[in-house]
């Protein structure tokens, strides 16, 4: 285990570590995204909640406000159909509202089908690539000027073990996560010496979410960690403690 990996897993986040930081979280309505948004807000962040379902985002908004967190912003966006110009419009709104972004957690993903490649549906393939790869690229590209406006910004992409080494039947999901790893590596090198943006990926591992239940329907969910159990490395990689960490692929759970 590397020192960075150890630091991420053992990180104890100061209560006000994210004070005055503005963090965009995709897939913020449920699962890891919801928990990350709540946790970031609890540590002082102004969180921009991006997701497909307005009602889910509003529930997270209400939870943050009820807990005394900074007022979040809502960004209802369907990543499956959003176009590049939609992200540019969103960036324009954020620029007027905030003037900058201090981080993006690219959490939103869809699973697609667990099936052999020769049976993989073209529509499903395209949908997985659109949500998991294309939307992350276009959103990042649109938001880069706002991230550059920050003194200390983070881009954190969500990977998977099947993105690091392909596995039979995982199809578009595995390929999309391999692309995500590479996208983060390219951005990390491009931005390292030209900005204050640090770019990394995180593999959450087996976590008690709806997507995990779809992928492993026979698994007892009580045997795996909850999203709240794995937040330390997310806070580490999105916050000030990782100012010297760039181009890394971190596991949210020990191997």
Tab-separated table of C-alpha atoms in Angstrom:
chain	number	residue	atom	x	y	z
A	1	UNK	CA	0.000	0.000	0.000
A	2	UNK	CA	1.393	3.401	-0.982
A	3	UNK	CA	1.761	6.282	1.441
A	4	UNK	CA	-0.926	8.230	-0.443
A	5	UNK	CA	-3.303	5.284	-0.205
A	6	UNK	CA	-2.638	5.003	3.527
A	7	UNK	CA	-3.124	8.734	4.018
A	8	UNK	CA	-6.445	8.602	2.169
A	9	UNK	CA	-7.822	5.665	4.140
A	10	UNK	CA	-6.768	7.033	7.543
A	11	UNK	CA	-7.705	10.663	6.896
A	12	UNK	CA	-9.383	12.494	9.763
A	13	UNK	CA	-11.106	15.484	8.208
A	14	UNK	CA	-11.132	18.688	10.264
A	15	UNK	CA	-14.631	19.965	10.943
A	16	UNK	CA	-14.215	23.139	8.865
A	17	UNK	CA	-11.905	21.752	6.156
A	18	UNK	CA	-14.355	22.678	3.386
A	19	UNK	CA	-15.439	26.057	4.723
A	20	UNK	CA	-15.947	28.479	1.810
A	21	UNK	CA	-15.351	25.692	-0.742
A	22	UNK	CA	-17.854	25.099	-3.540
A	23	UNK	CA	-18.051	21.465	-4.620
A	24	UNK	CA	-20.170	20.025	-7.439
A	25	UNK	CA	-21.352	16.441	-6.888
A	26	UNK	CA	-22.923	14.447	-9.726
A	27	UNK	CA	-25.386	11.701	-8.916
A	28	UNK	CA	-26.100	13.559	-5.682
A	29	UNK	CA	-29.630	12.257	-5.213
A	30	UNK	CA	-28.793	8.793	-3.906
A	31	UNK	CA	-26.062	6.349	-2.892
A	32	UNK	CA	-22.470	7.518	-2.621
A	33	UNK	CA	-23.257	10.891	-4.194
A	34	UNK	CA	-25.916	11.688	-1.611
A	35	UNK	CA	-23.660	10.681	1.272
A	36	UNK	CA	-20.723	12.628	-0.168
A	37	UNK	CA	-22.882	15.738	-0.519
A	38	UNK	CA	-24.126	15.465	3.076
A	39	UNK	CA	-20.615	14.811	4.388
A	40	UNK	CA	-19.030	17.664	2.451
A	41	UNK	CA	-21.725	20.045	3.687
A	42	UNK	CA	-21.158	18.857	7.261
A	43	UNK	CA	-17.540	19.960	6.863
A	44	UNK	CA	-18.509	23.404	5.581
A	45	UNK	CA	-18.821	23.003	1.814
A	46	UNK	CA	-21.392	24.734	-0.329
A	47	UNK	CA	-22.498	21.744	-2.397
A	48	UNK	CA	-23.966	21.899	-5.884
A	49	UNK	CA	-26.302	18.910	-6.147
A	50	UNK	CA	-26.432	17.592	-9.706
A	51	UNK	CA	-28.692	14.707	-10.604
A	52	UNK	CA	-31.509	13.509	-12.800
A	53	UNK	CA	-34.393	13.526	-10.317
A	54	UNK	CA	-35.472	16.860	-8.851
A	55	UNK	CA	-37.335	15.268	-5.928
A	56	UNK	CA	-34.269	13.324	-4.778
A	57	UNK	CA	-32.095	16.427	-4.982
A	58	UNK	CA	-34.643	18.379	-2.967
A	59	UNK	CA	-34.590	15.737	-0.244
A	60	UNK	CA	-30.797	15.994	0.001
A	61	UNK	CA	-31.104	19.781	0.016
A	62	UNK	CA	-33.545	19.565	2.917
A	63	UNK	CA	-31.258	17.177	4.829
A	64	UNK	CA	-28.298	19.537	4.456
A	65	UNK	CA	-30.319	22.541	5.602
A	66	UNK	CA	-31.823	20.617	8.532
A	67	UNK	CA	-28.315	19.689	9.674
A	68	UNK	CA	-27.243	23.329	9.623
A	69	UNK	CA	-25.043	23.109	6.525
A	70	UNK	CA	-24.464	25.920	4.014
A	71	UNK	CA	-27.312	26.353	1.555
A	72	UNK	CA	-26.725	24.009	-1.377
A	73	UNK	CA	-27.609	24.641	-5.019
A	74	UNK	CA	-29.698	22.338	-7.202
A	75	UNK	CA	-28.738	21.379	-10.749
A	76	UNK	CA	-31.298	18.954	-12.205
A	77	UNK	CA	-29.545	17.468	-15.241
A	78	UNK	CA	-30.164	14.218	-17.090
A	79	UNK	CA	-26.654	13.166	-18.097
A	80	UNK	CA	-28.047	10.647	-20.583
A	81	UNK	CA	-29.439	13.369	-22.838
A	82	UNK	CA	-27.580	16.568	-21.898
A	83	UNK	CA	-25.615	18.188	-24.724
A	84	UNK	CA	-22.285	20.033	-24.574
A	85	UNK	CA	-24.088	23.371	-24.828
A	86	UNK	CA	-26.204	22.448	-21.783
A	87	UNK	CA	-23.046	22.149	-19.688
A	88	UNK	CA	-21.767	25.479	-20.991
A	89	UNK	CA	-25.057	27.072	-19.972
A	90	UNK	CA	-24.736	25.498	-16.535
A	91	UNK	CA	-21.189	26.822	-16.219
A	92	UNK	CA	-22.439	30.307	-17.078
A	93	UNK	CA	-25.028	30.077	-14.293
A	94	UNK	CA	-22.398	28.894	-11.799
A	95	UNK	CA	-20.059	31.681	-12.845
A	96	UNK	CA	-22.728	34.266	-12.083
A	97	UNK	CA	-23.712	32.595	-8.796
A	98	UNK	CA	-20.313	31.563	-7.403
A	99	UNK	CA	-17.519	32.857	-9.640
A	100	UNK	CA	-15.583	29.618	-9.269
A	101	UNK	CA	-15.701	25.936	-8.363
A	102	UNK	CA	-13.307	24.326	-5.879
A	103	UNK	CA	-14.044	20.760	-6.872
A	104	UNK	CA	-16.094	18.276	-8.849
A	105	UNK	CA	-16.909	14.768	-7.700
A	106	UNK	CA	-17.832	12.794	-10.816
A	107	UNK	CA	-19.898	10.173	-9.042
A	108	UNK	CA	-22.831	9.517	-11.412
A	109	UNK	CA	-22.639	6.267	-13.389
A	110	UNK	CA	-24.943	3.632	-14.815
A	111	UNK	CA	-24.253	-0.090	-14.880
A	112	UNK	CA	-25.621	-1.252	-18.205
A	113	UNK	CA	-25.886	-5.008	-18.716
A	114	UNK	CA	-23.855	-7.831	-17.202
A	115	UNK	CA	-23.715	-9.969	-20.335
A	116	UNK	CA	-21.296	-11.316	-22.970
A	117	UNK	CA	-20.028	-8.826	-25.535
A	118	UNK	CA	-21.671	-10.655	-28.430
A	119	UNK	CA	-25.068	-10.076	-26.815
A	120	UNK	CA	-24.493	-6.507	-25.723
A	121	UNK	CA	-27.206	-4.130	-26.931
A	122	UNK	CA	-26.068	-1.129	-28.964
A	123	UNK	CA	-28.477	1.219	-27.204
A	124	UNK	CA	-27.260	0.127	-23.789
A	125	UNK	CA	-23.634	0.468	-24.846
A	126	UNK	CA	-24.202	4.005	-26.065
A	127	UNK	CA	-26.137	4.984	-22.926
A	128	UNK	CA	-23.397	3.745	-20.598
A	129	UNK	CA	-20.707	5.549	-22.560
A	130	UNK	CA	-22.804	8.714	-22.675
A	131	UNK	CA	-23.402	8.869	-18.913
A	132	UNK	CA	-20.114	7.444	-17.655
A	133	UNK	CA	-17.632	8.986	-20.092
A	134	UNK	CA	-19.030	11.599	-22.470
A	135	UNK	CA	-20.988	13.558	-19.877
A	136	UNK	CA	-17.994	13.591	-17.517
A	137	UNK	CA	-15.791	14.960	-20.294
A	138	UNK	CA	-18.224	17.661	-21.436
A	139	UNK	CA	-19.071	18.703	-17.880
A	140	UNK	CA	-15.383	18.929	-16.979
A	141	UNK	CA	-14.533	20.855	-20.151
A	142	UNK	CA	-17.309	23.371	-19.460
A	143	UNK	CA	-16.308	23.806	-15.803
A	144	UNK	CA	-12.538	24.089	-16.275
A	145	UNK	CA	-12.551	27.923	-16.331
A	146	UNK	CA	-14.387	27.898	-12.990
A	147	UNK	CA	-11.943	25.367	-11.545
A	148	UNK	CA	-9.019	27.453	-12.793
A	149	UNK	CA	-10.509	30.417	-10.921
A	150	UNK	CA	-10.021	28.523	-7.644
A	151	UNK	CA	-6.821	28.725	-5.629
A	152	UNK	CA	-6.988	24.998	-4.843
A	153	UNK	CA	-9.341	22.896	-6.981
A	154	UNK	CA	-9.986	19.162	-7.305
A	155	UNK	CA	-11.345	16.853	-9.986
A	156	UNK	CA	-12.250	13.431	-8.627
A	157	UNK	CA	-13.474	10.753	-11.026
A	158	UNK	CA	-15.112	7.494	-9.963
A	159	UNK	CA	-13.426	4.337	-11.209
A	160	UNK	CA	-13.833	0.616	-10.564
A	161	UNK	CA	-11.699	-2.494	-10.269
A	162	UNK	CA	-13.085	-3.584	-13.671
A	163	UNK	CA	-11.818	-0.323	-15.135
A	164	UNK	CA	-8.276	-1.170	-14.091
A	165	UNK	CA	-8.495	-4.740	-15.389
A	166	UNK	CA	-11.346	-5.829	-17.622
A	167	UNK	CA	-13.518	-8.691	-16.440
A	168	UNK	CA	-15.760	-11.010	-18.429
A	169	UNK	CA	-19.397	-9.900	-18.868
A	170	UNK	CA	-18.902	-6.407	-17.475
A	171	UNK	CA	-19.125	-4.940	-20.959
A	172	UNK	CA	-19.635	-1.213	-21.381
A	173	UNK	CA	-19.283	-0.488	-17.673
A	174	UNK	CA	-15.756	-1.911	-17.552
A	175	UNK	CA	-14.760	-0.151	-20.771
A	176	UNK	CA	-16.242	3.142	-19.562
A	177	UNK	CA	-14.277	2.966	-16.332
A	178	UNK	CA	-11.046	2.225	-18.198
A	179	UNK	CA	-11.766	5.340	-20.251
A	180	UNK	CA	-12.425	7.265	-17.035
A	181	UNK	CA	-9.028	6.258	-15.646
A	182	UNK	CA	-7.339	7.444	-18.839
A	183	UNK	CA	-9.331	10.675	-18.999
A	184	UNK	CA	-8.201	11.513	-15.474
A	185	UNK	CA	-4.572	10.689	-16.294
A	186	UNK	CA	-4.589	12.944	-19.361
A	187	UNK	CA	-6.153	15.810	-17.423
A	188	UNK	CA	-3.786	15.332	-14.493
A	189	UNK	CA	-0.734	15.751	-16.739
A	190	UNK	CA	-2.201	18.663	-18.684
A	191	UNK	CA	-3.236	20.623	-15.600
A	192	UNK	CA	-0.392	19.821	-13.210
A	193	UNK	CA	1.917	22.669	-14.192
A	194	UNK	CA	-0.651	25.069	-15.614
A	195	UNK	CA	-3.221	25.330	-12.822
A	196	UNK	CA	-4.047	24.693	-9.170
A	197	UNK	CA	-6.300	21.794	-10.179
A	198	UNK	CA	-5.441	18.306	-8.947
A	199	UNK	CA	-7.000	15.308	-10.716
A	200	UNK	CA	-7.417	11.816	-9.274
A	201	UNK	CA	-9.690	8.777	-9.447
A	202	UNK	CA	-11.288	6.755	-6.673
A	203	UNK	CA	-12.552	3.182	-6.703
A	204	UNK	CA	-15.282	2.914	-4.038
A	205	UNK	CA	-15.200	-0.907	-3.997
A	206	UNK	CA	-18.182	-2.984	-2.921
A	207	UNK	CA	-20.609	-0.517	-1.348
A	208	UNK	CA	-24.239	-0.769	-0.292
A	209	UNK	CA	-25.914	1.051	-3.198
A	210	UNK	CA	-28.691	0.367	-5.698
A	211	UNK	CA	-26.122	-0.201	-8.446
A	212	UNK	CA	-24.317	-2.823	-6.369
A	213	UNK	CA	-27.637	-4.610	-5.788
A	214	UNK	CA	-28.241	-4.694	-9.556
A	215	UNK	CA	-24.786	-6.112	-10.236
A	216	UNK	CA	-24.886	-8.655	-7.390
A	217	UNK	CA	-28.568	-9.491	-6.759
A	218	UNK	CA	-27.734	-12.507	-4.578
A	219	UNK	CA	-25.404	-10.621	-2.240
A	220	UNK	CA	-26.392	-9.841	1.325
A	221	UNK	CA	-26.088	-6.037	1.464
A	222	UNK	CA	-25.379	-6.162	5.183
A	223	UNK	CA	-22.004	-7.780	4.428
A	224	UNK	CA	-20.610	-4.752	2.606
A	225	UNK	CA	-19.799	-1.214	3.673
A	226	UNK	CA	-22.213	1.685	3.494
A	227	UNK	CA	-21.336	4.891	1.620
A	228	UNK	CA	-20.763	6.587	4.988
A	229	UNK	CA	-18.091	4.000	5.806
A	230	UNK	CA	-15.882	5.035	2.872
A	231	UNK	CA	-16.030	8.834	3.035
A	232	UNK	CA	-12.534	9.448	4.467
A	233	UNK	CA	-10.677	9.067	1.130
A	234	UNK	CA	-13.312	11.155	-0.662
A	235	UNK	CA	-12.770	14.006	1.788
A	236	UNK	CA	-9.014	13.572	1.489
A	237	UNK	CA	-8.999	13.750	-2.316
A	238	UNK	CA	-11.520	16.597	-2.574
A	239	UNK	CA	-10.033	18.792	0.141
A	240	UNK	CA	-6.901	20.717	1.089
A	241	UNK	CA	-5.020	17.674	2.417
A	242	UNK	CA	-4.395	16.417	-1.145
A	243	UNK	CA	-2.813	19.571	-2.585
A	244	UNK	CA	0.256	17.560	-3.639
A	245	UNK	CA	-1.655	14.504	-4.903
A	246	UNK	CA	-2.206	14.331	-8.663
A	247	UNK	CA	-2.754	11.592	-11.213
A	248	UNK	CA	-3.402	8.928	-8.576
A	249	UNK	CA	-5.919	6.082	-8.581
A	250	UNK	CA	-7.011	5.414	-5.005
A	251	UNK	CA	-9.071	2.625	-3.441
A	252	UNK	CA	-11.715	3.724	-0.942
A	253	UNK	CA	-11.412	0.373	0.828
A	254	UNK	CA	-8.259	-1.520	1.822
A	255	UNK	CA	-7.423	-4.503	-0.361
